[in-house]
JSON list of C-alpha atoms in Angstrom, two decimals:
[
{"chain": "Z", "resi": 1, "resn": "GLU", "atom": "CA", "xyz": [-25.87, -10.66, -74.98]},
{"chain": "Z", "resi": 2, "resn": "ALA", "atom": "CA", "xyz": [-27.64, -12.81, -77.55]},
{"chain": "Z", "resi": 3, "resn": "GLY", "atom": "CA", "xyz": [-25.66, -15.85, -78.62]},
{"chain": "Z", "resi": 4, "resn": "VAL", "atom": "CA", "xyz": [-24.81, -17.18, -82.06]},
{"chain": "Z", "resi": 5, "resn": "ALA", "atom": "CA", "xyz": [-27.99, -18.19, -83.87]},
{"chain": "Z", "resi": 6, "resn": "GLN", "atom": "CA", "xyz": [-28.04, -21.07, -86.33]},
{"chain": "Z", "resi": 7, "resn": "SER", "atom": "CA", "xyz": [-30.79, -22.70, -88.34]},
{"chain": "Z", "resi": 8, "resn": "PRO", "atom": "CA", "xyz": [-32.06, -25.24, -88.99]},
{"chain": "Z", "resi": 9, "resn": "ARG", "atom": "CA", "xyz": [-31.20, -27.51, -86.01]},
{"chain": "Z", "resi": 10, "resn": "TYR", "atom": "CA", "xyz": [-31.71, -30.68, -88.01]},
{"chain": "Z", "resi": 11, "resn": "LYS", "atom": "CA", "xyz": [-31.84, -31.50, -91.70]},
{"chain": "Z", "resi": 12, "resn": "ILE", "atom": "CA", "xyz": [-32.28, -34.80, -93.52]},
{"chain": "Z", "resi": 13, "resn": "ILE", "atom": "CA", "xyz": [-31.73, -34.88, -97.28]},
{"chain": "Z", "resi": 14, "resn": "GLU", "atom": "CA", "xyz": [-30.99, -37.42, -99.96]},
{"chain": "Z", "resi": 15, "resn": "LYS", "atom": "CA", "xyz": [-27.61, -37.54, -101.68]},
{"chain": "Z", "resi": 16, "resn": "ARG", "atom": "CA", "xyz": [-27.27, -35.18, -104.64]},
{"chain": "Z", "resi": 17, "resn": "GLN", "atom": "CA", "xyz": [-29.78, -32.77, -103.09]},
{"chain": "Z", "resi": 18, "resn": "SER", "atom": "CA", "xyz": [-28.85, -29.25, -101.97]},
{"chain": "Z", "resi": 19, "resn": "VAL", "atom": "CA", "xyz": [-28.95, -27.76, -98.49]},
{"chain": "Z", "resi": 20, "resn": "ALA", "atom": "CA", "xyz": [-28.22, -24.40, -96.93]},
{"chain": "Z", "resi": 21, "resn": "PHE", "atom": "CA", "xyz": [-27.42, -23.39, -93.37]},
{"chain": "Z", "resi": 22, "resn": "TRP", "atom": "CA", "xyz": [-27.74, -19.94, -91.86]},
{"chain": "Z", "resi": 23, "resn": "CYS", "atom": "CA", "xyz": [-25.78, -18.25, -89.09]},
{"chain": "Z", "resi": 24, "resn": "ASN", "atom": "CA", "xyz": [-26.14, -14.94, -87.27]},
{"chain": "Z", "resi": 25, "resn": "PRO", "atom": "CA", "xyz": [-23.08, -14.16, -85.12]},
{"chain": "Z", "resi": 26, "resn": "ILE", "atom": "CA", "xyz": [-22.90, -12.15, -81.91]},
{"chain": "Z", "resi": 27, "resn": "SER", "atom": "CA", "xyz": [-23.27, -8.46, -82.64]},
{"chain": "Z", "resi": 28, "resn": "GLY", "atom": "CA", "xyz": [-19.90, -6.77, -83.07]},
{"chain": "Z", "resi": 29, "resn": "HIS", "atom": "CA", "xyz": [-17.96, -9.98, -83.71]},
{"chain": "Z", "resi": 30, "resn": "ALA", "atom": "CA", "xyz": [-15.86, -9.44, -86.82]},
{"chain": "Z", "resi": 31, "resn": "THR", "atom": "CA", "xyz": [-14.70, -13.03, -87.26]},
{"chain": "Z", "resi": 32, "resn": "LEU", "atom": "CA", "xyz": [-17.05, -15.84, -88.26]},
{"chain": "Z", "resi": 33, "resn": "TYR", "atom": "CA", "xyz": [-16.20, -19.52, -88.66]},
{"chain": "Z", "resi": 34, "resn": "TRP", "atom": "CA", "xyz": [-17.91, -22.58, -90.10]},
{"chain": "Z", "resi": 35, "resn": "TYR", "atom": "CA", "xyz": [-16.76, -25.91, -88.68]},
{"chain": "Z", "resi": 36, "resn": "GLN", "atom": "CA", "xyz": [-17.72, -29.44, -89.72]},
{"chain": "Z", "resi": 37, "resn": "GLN", "atom": "CA", "xyz": [-17.74, -32.10, -87.02]},
{"chain": "Z", "resi": 38, "resn": "ILE", "atom": "CA", "xyz": [-18.02, -35.67, -88.24]},
{"chain": "Z", "resi": 39, "resn": "LEU", "atom": "CA", "xyz": [-18.90, -38.25, -85.59]},
{"chain": "Z", "resi": 40, "resn": "GLY", "atom": "CA", "xyz": [-15.80, -39.35, -83.69]},
{"chain": "Z", "resi": 41, "resn": "GLN", "atom": "CA", "xyz": [-13.63, -36.49, -84.96]},
{"chain": "Z", "resi": 42, "resn": "GLY", "atom": "CA", "xyz": [-12.84, -33.01, -83.79]},
{"chain": "Z", "resi": 43, "resn": "PRO", "atom": "CA", "xyz": [-14.42, -29.97, -85.44]},
{"chain": "Z", "resi": 44, "resn": "LYS", "atom": "CA", "xyz": [-12.69, -29.13, -88.74]},
{"chain": "Z", "resi": 45, "resn": "LEU", "atom": "CA", "xyz": [-12.54, -25.56, -90.02]},
{"chain": "Z", "resi": 46, "resn": "LEU", "atom": "CA", "xyz": [-14.29, -25.14, -93.37]},
{"chain": "Z", "resi": 47, "resn": "ILE", "atom": "CA", "xyz": [-14.07, -21.38, -93.77]},
{"chain": "Z", "resi": 48, "resn": "GLN", "atom": "CA", "xyz": [-13.18, -18.30, -91.75]},
{"chain": "Z", "resi": 49, "resn": "PHE", "atom": "CA", "xyz": [-14.41, -14.77, -92.51]},
{"chain": "Z", "resi": 50, "resn": "GLN", "atom": "CA", "xyz": [-13.05, -11.48, -91.22]},
{"chain": "Z", "resi": 51, "resn": "ASN", "atom": "CA", "xyz": [-15.94, -9.06, -91.73]},
{"chain": "Z", "resi": 52, "resn": "ASN", "atom": "CA", "xyz": [-17.07, -10.03, -95.25]},
{"chain": "Z", "resi": 53, "resn": "GLY", "atom": "CA", "xyz": [-13.68, -11.20, -96.52]},
{"chain": "Z", "resi": 54, "resn": "VAL", "atom": "CA", "xyz": [-12.45, -14.80, -96.56]},
{"chain": "Z", "resi": 55, "resn": "VAL", "atom": "CA", "xyz": [-9.39, -15.40, -94.35]},
{"chain": "Z", "resi": 56, "resn": "ASP", "atom": "CA", "xyz": [-9.06, -19.18, -94.77]},
{"chain": "Z", "resi": 57, "resn": "ASP", "atom": "CA", "xyz": [-11.03, -21.62, -96.90]},
{"chain": "Z", "resi": 58, "resn": "SER", "atom": "CA", "xyz": [-8.26, -24.13, -97.51]},
{"chain": "Z", "resi": 59, "resn": "GLN", "atom": "CA", "xyz": [-10.32, -27.08, -96.23]},
{"chain": "Z", "resi": 60, "resn": "LEU", "atom": "CA", "xyz": [-13.58, -26.14, -97.95]},
{"chain": "Z", "resi": 61, "resn": "PRO", "atom": "CA", "xyz": [-14.48, -28.64, -100.72]},
{"chain": "Z", "resi": 62, "resn": "LYS", "atom": "CA", "xyz": [-15.10, -25.92, -103.25]},
{"chain": "Z", "resi": 63, "resn": "ASP", "atom": "CA", "xyz": [-16.57, -28.21, -105.88]},
{"chain": "Z", "resi": 64, "resn": "ARG", "atom": "CA", "xyz": [-19.65, -28.66, -103.71]},
{"chain": "Z", "resi": 65, "resn": "PHE", "atom": "CA", "xyz": [-19.48, -26.26, -100.75]},
{"chain": "Z", "resi": 66, "resn": "SER", "atom": "CA", "xyz": [-19.89, -22.51, -100.87]},
{"chain": "Z", "resi": 67, "resn": "ALA", "atom": "CA", "xyz": [-20.23, -19.85, -98.21]},
{"chain": "Z", "resi": 68, "resn": "GLU", "atom": "CA", "xyz": [-20.83, -16.16, -98.12]},
{"chain": "Z", "resi": 69, "resn": "ARG", "atom": "CA", "xyz": [-21.04, -13.42, -95.54]},
{"chain": "Z", "resi": 70, "resn": "LEU", "atom": "CA", "xyz": [-22.76, -10.50, -97.15]},
{"chain": "Z", "resi": 71, "resn": "LYS", "atom": "CA", "xyz": [-22.49, -7.14, -95.35]},
{"chain": "Z", "resi": 72, "resn": "GLY", "atom": "CA", "xyz": [-20.14, -8.75, -92.83]},
{"chain": "Z", "resi": 73, "resn": "VAL", "atom": "CA", "xyz": [-22.90, -10.01, -90.55]},
{"chain": "Z", "resi": 74, "resn": "ASP", "atom": "CA", "xyz": [-25.03, -13.08, -91.38]},
{"chain": "Z", "resi": 75, "resn": "SER", "atom": "CA", "xyz": [-23.54, -16.01, -93.21]},
{"chain": "Z", "resi": 76, "resn": "THR", "atom": "CA", "xyz": [-24.85, -18.94, -95.23]},
{"chain": "Z", "resi": 77, "resn": "LEU", "atom": "CA", "xyz": [-23.14, -22.23, -96.00]},
{"chain": "Z", "resi": 78, "resn": "LYS", "atom": "CA", "xyz": [-24.42, -24.27, -98.93]},
{"chain": "Z", "resi": 79, "resn": "ILE", "atom": "CA", "xyz": [-23.77, -27.82, -100.07]},
{"chain": "Z", "resi": 80, "resn": "GLN", "atom": "CA", "xyz": [-24.66, -28.72, -103.65]},
{"chain": "Z", "resi": 81, "resn": "PRO", "atom": "CA", "xyz": [-24.82, -31.62, -104.37]},
{"chain": "Z", "resi": 82, "resn": "ALA", "atom": "CA", "xyz": [-24.60, -33.41, -101.03]},
{"chain": "Z", "resi": 83, "resn": "LYS", "atom": "CA", "xyz": [-22.74, -36.68, -100.56]},
{"chain": "Z", "resi": 84, "resn": "LEU", "atom": "CA", "xyz": [-23.18, -39.33, -97.88]},
{"chain": "Z", "resi": 85, "resn": "GLU", "atom": "CA", "xyz": [-19.88, -38.29, -96.27]},
{"chain": "Z", "resi": 86, "resn": "ASP", "atom": "CA", "xyz": [-21.26, -34.78, -95.66]},
{"chain": "Z", "resi": 87, "resn": "SER", "atom": "CA", "xyz": [-23.35, -36.15, -92.78]},
{"chain": "Z", "resi": 88, "resn": "ALA", "atom": "CA", "xyz": [-22.06, -34.18, -89.81]},
{"chain": "Z", "resi": 89, "resn": "VAL", "atom": "CA", "xyz": [-22.78, -31.38, -87.38]},
{"chain": "Z", "resi": 90, "resn": "TYR", "atom": "CA", "xyz": [-22.11, -27.98, -88.90]},
{"chain": "Z", "resi": 91, "resn": "LEU", "atom": "CA", "xyz": [-21.09, -25.43, -86.29]},
{"chain": "Z", "resi": 92, "resn": "CYS", "atom": "CA", "xyz": [-21.00, -21.70, -86.75]},
{"chain": "Z", "resi": 93, "resn": "ALA", "atom": "CA", "xyz": [-18.89, -19.64, -84.36]},
{"chain": "Z", "resi": 94, "resn": "SER", "atom": "CA", "xyz": [-17.87, -16.02, -83.98]},
{"chain": "Z", "resi": 95, "resn": "SER", "atom": "CA", "xyz": [-15.17, -14.14, -82.09]},
{"chain": "Z", "resi": 96, "resn": "LEU", "atom": "CA", "xyz": [-14.16, -10.58, -81.42]},
{"chain": "Z", "resi": 97, "resn": "ASP", "atom": "CA", "xyz": [-10.96, -10.93, -83.39]},
{"chain": "Z", "resi": 98, "resn": "GLN", "atom": "CA", "xyz": [-9.00, -13.43, -85.43]},
{"chain": "Z", "resi": 99, "resn": "GLY", "atom": "CA", "xyz": [-5.97, -13.48, -83.16]},
{"chain": "Z", "resi": 100, "resn": "PHE", "atom": "CA", "xyz": [-7.23, -16.52, -81.24]},
{"chain": "Z", "resi": 101, "resn": "THR", "atom": "CA", "xyz": [-6.67, -14.91, -77.86]},
{"chain": "Z", "resi": 102, "resn": "SER", "atom": "CA", "xyz": [-10.43, -14.39, -77.73]},
{"chain": "Z", "resi": 103, "resn": "PRO", "atom": "CA", "xyz": [-12.65, -17.43, -77.24]},
{"chain": "Z", "resi": 104, "resn": "LEU", "atom": "CA", "xyz": [-14.97, -18.68, -79.94]},
{"chain": "Z", "resi": 105, "resn": "HIS", "atom": "CA", "xyz": [-18.71, -18.45, -79.28]},
{"chain": "Z", "resi": 106, "resn": "PHE", "atom": "CA", "xyz": [-20.59, -21.30, -80.94]},
{"chain": "Z", "resi": 107, "resn": "GLY", "atom": "CA", "xyz": [-24.14, -21.77, -82.10]},
{"chain": "Z", "resi": 108, "resn": "ASN", "atom": "CA", "xyz": [-26.09, -24.95, -81.37]},
{"chain": "Z", "resi": 109, "resn": "GLY", "atom": "CA", "xyz": [-25.12, -26.41, -84.73]},
{"chain": "Z", "resi": 110, "resn": "THR", "atom": "CA", "xyz": [-27.04, -28.06, -87.56]},
{"chain": "Z", "resi": 111, "resn": "ARG", "atom": "CA", "xyz": [-27.08, -31.85, -87.62]},
{"chain": "Z", "resi": 112, "resn": "LEU", "atom": "CA", "xyz": [-27.15, -32.91, -91.27]},
{"chain": "Z", "resi": 113, "resn": "THR", "atom": "CA", "xyz": [-28.01, -36.45, -92.31]},
{"chain": "Z", "resi": 114, "resn": "VAL", "atom": "CA", "xyz": [-27.51, -37.40, -95.96]},
{"chain": "Z", "resi": 115, "resn": "THR", "atom": "CA", "xyz": [-29.25, -40.65, -96.98]},
{"chain": "L", "resi": 1, "resn": "ILE", "atom": "CA", "xyz": [-1.94, -29.52, -90.53]},
{"chain": "L", "resi": 2, "resn": "LEU", "atom": "CA", "xyz": [-0.37, -31.22, -87.53]},
{"chain": "L", "resi": 3, "resn": "ASN", "atom": "CA", "xyz": [-2.48, -33.08, -85.01]},
{"chain": "L", "resi": 4, "resn": "VAL", "atom": "CA", "xyz": [-3.85, -32.02, -81.68]},
{"chain": "L", "resi": 5, "resn": "GLU", "atom": "CA", "xyz": [-4.20, -35.16, -79.57]},
{"chain": "L", "resi": 6, "resn": "GLN", "atom": "CA", "xyz": [-6.45, -35.66, -76.55]},
{"chain": "L", "resi": 7, "resn": "SER", "atom": "CA", "xyz": [-6.45, -38.52, -74.06]},
{"chain": "L", "resi": 8, "resn": "PRO", "atom": "CA", "xyz": [-8.24, -40.44, -72.89]},
{"chain": "L", "resi": 9, "resn": "GLN", "atom": "CA", "xyz": [-10.91, -40.64, -75.58]},
{"chain": "L", "resi": 10, "resn": "SER", "atom": "CA", "xyz": [-13.55, -41.28, -72.91]},
{"chain": "L", "resi": 11, "resn": "LEU", "atom": "CA", "xyz": [-13.79, -41.97, -69.22]},
{"chain": "L", "resi": 12, "resn": "HIS", "atom": "CA", "xyz": [-16.34, -42.72, -66.55]},
{"chain": "L", "resi": 13, "resn": "VAL", "atom": "CA", "xyz": [-15.91, -41.43, -63.00]},
{"chain": "L", "resi": 14, "resn": "GLN", "atom": "CA", "xyz": [-18.01, -41.60, -59.87]},
{"chain": "L", "resi": 15, "resn": "GLU", "atom": "CA", "xyz": [-19.64, -38.46, -58.54]},
{"chain": "L", "resi": 16, "resn": "GLY", "atom": "CA", "xyz": [-17.21, -36.76, -56.16]},
{"chain": "L", "resi": 17, "resn": "ASP", "atom": "CA", "xyz": [-14.06, -38.14, -57.80]},
{"chain": "L", "resi": 18, "resn": "SER", "atom": "CA", "xyz": [-11.49, -35.78, -59.24]},
{"chain": "L", "resi": 19, "resn": "THR", "atom": "CA", "xyz": [-10.22, -36.37, -62.75]},
{"chain": "L", "resi": 20, "resn": "ASN", "atom": "CA", "xyz": [-7.92, -34.94, -65.38]},
{"chain": "L", "resi": 21, "resn": "PHE", "atom": "CA", "xyz": [-7.28, -35.24, -69.10]},
{"chain": "L", "resi": 22, "resn": "THR", "atom": "CA", "xyz": [-4.50, -34.30, -71.47]},
{"chain": "L", "resi": 23, "resn": "CYS", "atom": "CA", "xyz": [-4.19, -32.24, -74.62]},
{"chain": "L", "resi": 24, "resn": "SER", "atom": "CA", "xyz": [-0.99, -32.53, -76.70]},
{"chain": "L", "resi": 25, "resn": "PHE", "atom": "CA", "xyz": [-0.17, -30.02, -79.41]},
{"chain": "L", "resi": 26, "resn": "PRO", "atom": "CA", "xyz": [2.75, -28.96, -81.60]},
{"chain": "L", "resi": 27, "resn": "SER", "atom": "CA", "xyz": [5.05, -26.84, -79.42]},
{"chain": "L", "resi": 28, "resn": "SER", "atom": "CA", "xyz": [6.74, -25.04, -82.31]},
{"chain": "L", "resi": 29, "resn": "ASN", "atom": "CA", "xyz": [5.23, -21.64, -83.20]},
{"chain": "L", "resi": 30, "resn": "PHE", "atom": "CA", "xyz": [2.71, -21.96, -80.38]},
{"chain": "L", "resi": 31, "resn": "TYR", "atom": "CA", "xyz": [0.36, -19.02, -79.91]},
{"chain": "L", "resi": 32, "resn": "ALA", "atom": "CA", "xyz": [-2.79, -20.06, -78.00]},
{"chain": "L", "resi": 33, "resn": "LEU", "atom": "CA", "xyz": [-4.54, -23.07, -76.49]},
{"chain": "L", "resi": 34, "resn": "HIS", "atom": "CA", "xyz": [-8.31, -23.20, -76.03]},
{"chain": "L", "resi": 35, "resn": "TRP", "atom": "CA", "xyz": [-10.49, -25.52, -73.90]},
{"chain": "L", "resi": 36, "resn": "TYR", "atom": "CA", "xyz": [-14.22, -25.96, -74.58]},
{"chain": "L", "resi": 37, "resn": "ARG", "atom": "CA", "xyz": [-16.98, -27.98, -72.91]},
{"chain": "L", "resi": 38, "resn": "TRP", "atom": "CA", "xyz": [-19.65, -29.44, -75.19]},
{"chain": "L", "resi": 39, "resn": "GLU", "atom": "CA", "xyz": [-22.75, -30.82, -73.51]},
{"chain": "L", "resi": 40, "resn": "THR", "atom": "CA", "xyz": [-25.17, -32.94, -75.50]},
{"chain": "L", "resi": 41, "resn": "ALA", "atom": "CA", "xyz": [-27.77, -30.89, -77.40]},
{"chain": "L", "resi": 42, "resn": "LYS", "atom": "CA", "xyz": [-26.01, -27.64, -76.48]},
{"chain": "L", "resi": 43, "resn": "SER", "atom": "CA", "xyz": [-23.36, -25.46, -78.08]},
{"chain": "L", "resi": 44, "resn": "PRO", "atom": "CA", "xyz": [-19.67, -25.76, -77.19]},
{"chain": "L", "resi": 45, "resn": "GLU", "atom": "CA", "xyz": [-18.83, -23.35, -74.37]},
{"chain": "L", "resi": 46, "resn": "ALA", "atom": "CA", "xyz": [-15.43, -21.74, -73.89]},
{"chain": "L", "resi": 47, "resn": "LEU", "atom": "CA", "xyz": [-13.65, -22.64, -70.65]},
{"chain": "L", "resi": 48, "resn": "PHE", "atom": "CA", "xyz": [-10.17, -21.18, -71.04]},
{"chain": "L", "resi": 49, "resn": "VAL", "atom": "CA", "xyz": [-7.87, -19.47, -73.51]},
{"chain": "L", "resi": 50, "resn": "MET", "atom": "CA", "xyz": [-4.23, -19.83, -72.51]},
{"chain": "L", "resi": 51, "resn": "THR", "atom": "CA", "xyz": [-1.15, -18.31, -74.08]},
{"chain": "L", "resi": 52, "resn": "LEU", "atom": "CA", "xyz": [1.72, -18.25, -71.56]},
{"chain": "L", "resi": 53, "resn": "ASN", "atom": "CA", "xyz": [3.99, -21.15, -70.61]},
{"chain": "L", "resi": 54, "resn": "GLY", "atom": "CA", "xyz": [3.30, -22.19, -67.04]},
{"chain": "L", "resi": 55, "resn": "ASP", "atom": "CA", "xyz": [-0.07, -20.46, -67.06]},
{"chain": "L", "resi": 56, "resn": "GLU", "atom": "CA", "xyz": [-2.73, -21.89, -64.80]},
{"chain": "L", "resi": 57, "resn": "LYS", "atom": "CA", "xyz": [-6.40, -20.91, -65.01]},
{"chain": "L", "resi": 58, "resn": "LYS", "atom": "CA", "xyz": [-9.34, -21.78, -62.80]},
{"chain": "L", "resi": 59, "resn": "LYS", "atom": "CA", "xyz": [-13.13, -21.61, -63.16]},
{"chain": "L", "resi": 60, "resn": "GLY", "atom": "CA", "xyz": [-14.97, -23.03, -60.19]},
{"chain": "L", "resi": 61, "resn": "ARG", "atom": "CA", "xyz": [-13.98, -26.70, -59.82]},
{"chain": "L", "resi": 62, "resn": "ILE", "atom": "CA", "xyz": [-12.25, -26.76, -63.22]},
{"chain": "L", "resi": 63, "resn": "SER", "atom": "CA", "xyz": [-8.66, -25.72, -63.77]},
{"chain": "L", "resi": 64, "resn": "ALA", "atom": "CA", "xyz": [-6.11, -26.00, -66.56]},
{"chain": "L", "resi": 65, "resn": "THR", "atom": "CA", "xyz": [-2.35, -25.81, -66.88]},
{"chain": "L", "resi": 66, "resn": "LEU", "atom": "CA", "xyz": [-0.18, -25.13, -69.90]},
{"chain": "L", "resi": 67, "resn": "ASN", "atom": "CA", "xyz": [3.33, -26.27, -70.88]},
{"chain": "L", "resi": 68, "resn": "THR", "atom": "CA", "xyz": [4.23, -24.71, -74.22]},
{"chain": "L", "resi": 69, "resn": "LYS", "atom": "CA", "xyz": [7.81, -26.01, -74.27]},
{"chain": "L", "resi": 70, "resn": "GLU", "atom": "CA", "xyz": [6.76, -29.66, -74.26]},
{"chain": "L", "resi": 71, "resn": "GLY", "atom": "CA", "xyz": [3.39, -29.07, -75.92]},
{"chain": "L", "resi": 72, "resn": "TYR", "atom": "CA", "xyz": [0.75, -30.21, -73.47]},
{"chain": "L", "resi": 73, "resn": "SER", "atom": "CA", "xyz": [-2.10, -28.91, -71.34]},
{"chain": "L", "resi": 74, "resn": "TYR", "atom": "CA", "xyz": [-3.95, -30.63, -68.51]},
{"chain": "L", "resi": 75, "resn": "LEU", "atom": "CA", "xyz": [-7.59, -30.03, -67.59]},
{"chain": "L", "resi": 76, "resn": "TYR", "atom": "CA", "xyz": [-8.55, -30.91, -64.01]},
{"chain": "L", "resi": 77, "resn": "ILE", "atom": "CA", "xyz": [-12.02, -31.31, -62.55]},
{"chain": "L", "resi": 78, "resn": "LYS", "atom": "CA", "xyz": [-12.22, -31.46, -58.77]},
{"chain": "L", "resi": 79, "resn": "GLY", "atom": "CA", "xyz": [-15.13, -33.32, -57.16]},
{"chain": "L", "resi": 80, "resn": "SER", "atom": "CA", "xyz": [-16.90, -34.28, -60.40]},
{"chain": "L", "resi": 81, "resn": "GLN", "atom": "CA", "xyz": [-20.66, -33.73, -60.56]},
{"chain": "L", "resi": 82, "resn": "PRO", "atom": "CA", "xyz": [-23.19, -35.25, -63.00]},
{"chain": "L", "resi": 83, "resn": "GLU", "atom": "CA", "xyz": [-23.53, -31.85, -64.68]},
{"chain": "L", "resi": 84, "resn": "ASP", "atom": "CA", "xyz": [-19.84, -32.07, -65.63]},
{"chain": "L", "resi": 85, "resn": "SER", "atom": "CA", "xyz": [-20.73, -34.86, -68.07]},
{"chain": "L", "resi": 86, "resn": "ALA", "atom": "CA", "xyz": [-19.76, -33.52, -71.47]},
{"chain": "L", "resi": 87, "resn": "THR", "atom": "CA", "xyz": [-17.14, -33.73, -74.21]},
{"chain": "L", "resi": 88, "resn": "TYR", "atom": "CA", "xyz": [-14.11, -31.56, -73.47]},
{"chain": "L", "resi": 89, "resn": "LEU", "atom": "CA", "xyz": [-12.35, -30.21, -76.55]},
{"chain": "L", "resi": 90, "resn": "CYS", "atom": "CA", "xyz": [-8.98, -28.54, -76.76]},
{"chain": "L", "resi": 91, "resn": "ALA", "atom": "CA", "xyz": [-7.76, -26.54, -79.74]},
{"chain": "L", "resi": 92, "resn": "SER", "atom": "CA", "xyz": [-4.33, -25.16, -80.62]},
{"chain": "L", "resi": 93, "resn": "PHE", "atom": "CA", "xyz": [-3.33, -22.20, -82.73]},
{"chain": "L", "resi": 94, "resn": "PRO", "atom": "CA", "xyz": [-1.32, -22.29, -84.93]},
{"chain": "L", "resi": 95, "resn": "SER", "atom": "CA", "xyz": [-1.16, -25.95, -85.65]},
{"chain": "L", "resi": 96, "resn": "GLY", "atom": "CA", "xyz": [1.87, -26.15, -87.90]},
{"chain": "L", "resi": 97, "resn": "ALA", "atom": "CA", "xyz": [4.06, -24.45, -90.47]},
{"chain": "L", "resi": 98, "resn": "GLY", "atom": "CA", "xyz": [2.01, -22.52, -93.00]},
{"chain": "L", "resi": 99, "resn": "SER", "atom": "CA", "xyz": [-1.24, -23.21, -91.18]},
{"chain": "L", "resi": 100, "resn": "TYR", "atom": "CA", "xyz": [-2.94, -20.51, -89.14]},
{"chain": "L", "resi": 101, "resn": "GLN", "atom": "CA", "xyz": [-6.11, -22.28, -88.11]},
{"chain": "L", "resi": 102, "resn": "LEU", "atom": "CA", "xyz": [-7.44, -23.12, -84.68]},
{"chain": "L", "resi": 103, "resn": "THR", "atom": "CA", "xyz": [-7.21, -26.92, -84.84]},
{"chain": "L", "resi": 104, "resn": "PHE", "atom": "CA", "xyz": [-9.30, -29.08, -82.54]},
{"chain": "L", "resi": 105, "resn": "GLY", "atom": "CA", "xyz": [-8.59, -32.45, -80.97]},
{"chain": "L", "resi": 106, "resn": "LYS", "atom": "CA", "xyz": [-11.17, -35.23, -81.03]},
{"chain": "L", "resi": 107, "resn": "GLY", "atom": "CA", "xyz": [-12.21, -34.52, -77.47]},
{"chain": "L", "resi": 108, "resn": "THR", "atom": "CA", "xyz": [-12.47, -36.43, -74.20]},
{"chain": "L", "resi": 109, "resn": "LYS", "atom": "CA", "xyz": [-15.97, -37.62, -73.34]},
{"chain": "L", "resi": 110, "resn": "LEU", "atom": "CA", "xyz": [-16.55, -37.53, -69.60]},
{"chain": "L", "resi": 111, "resn": "SER", "atom": "CA", "xyz": [-19.44, -39.38, -67.95]},
{"chain": "L", "resi": 112, "resn": "VAL", "atom": "CA", "xyz": [-20.00, -38.75, -64.24]},
{"chain": "L", "resi": 113, "resn": "ILE", "atom": "CA", "xyz": [-21.97, -41.52, -62.57]},
{"chain": "L", "resi": 114, "resn": "PRO", "atom": "CA", "xyz": [-24.24, -40.38, -59.71]}
]
């Protein structure tokens, strides 16, 4: 089966600029996650979708971050405007269900550098 | 959100040595514990999902145990090989009262020296 696809792999922007990341999950996976991993820390959940509905976005900085999953398949994560502290790896993952007895399947991530 | 702790933060072992690391998590309201391996420039790969106290899982030279009453899991690697070099992440669900997220630890970075 094809894995989780993410793009771009790398992105360098200046602070106050905007950036968008794209994710295509494994076919048939209803649950999609965006995680932020800052160097030296564990991945932190930003937002979780079940089909095209938001299950959890409690740690998403909503003043600058937004995400959508139209038609319950692909998803985009946007940052506008970016801050220096947004430099991180952004991981997209998908799973068969949201019960956490199924493993998460991750994409390769997008490494964002904000200068 | 309560913490998931992993130790050690990093370690270096010689090829052929066996090693183990620890994941500590909140034992109250435990539901599932995940282990992932994250090699440089690759995507994190699922190793195990464990739910039952006393459970033990094995995948080749890697095995894991789970103690839900005291809130810890051990990951063992037997006869380490250079290709085992990676960061090993554990994640617990749920992570605390009112929180239903899969929460990750900071990981243990393993370097296997040929």
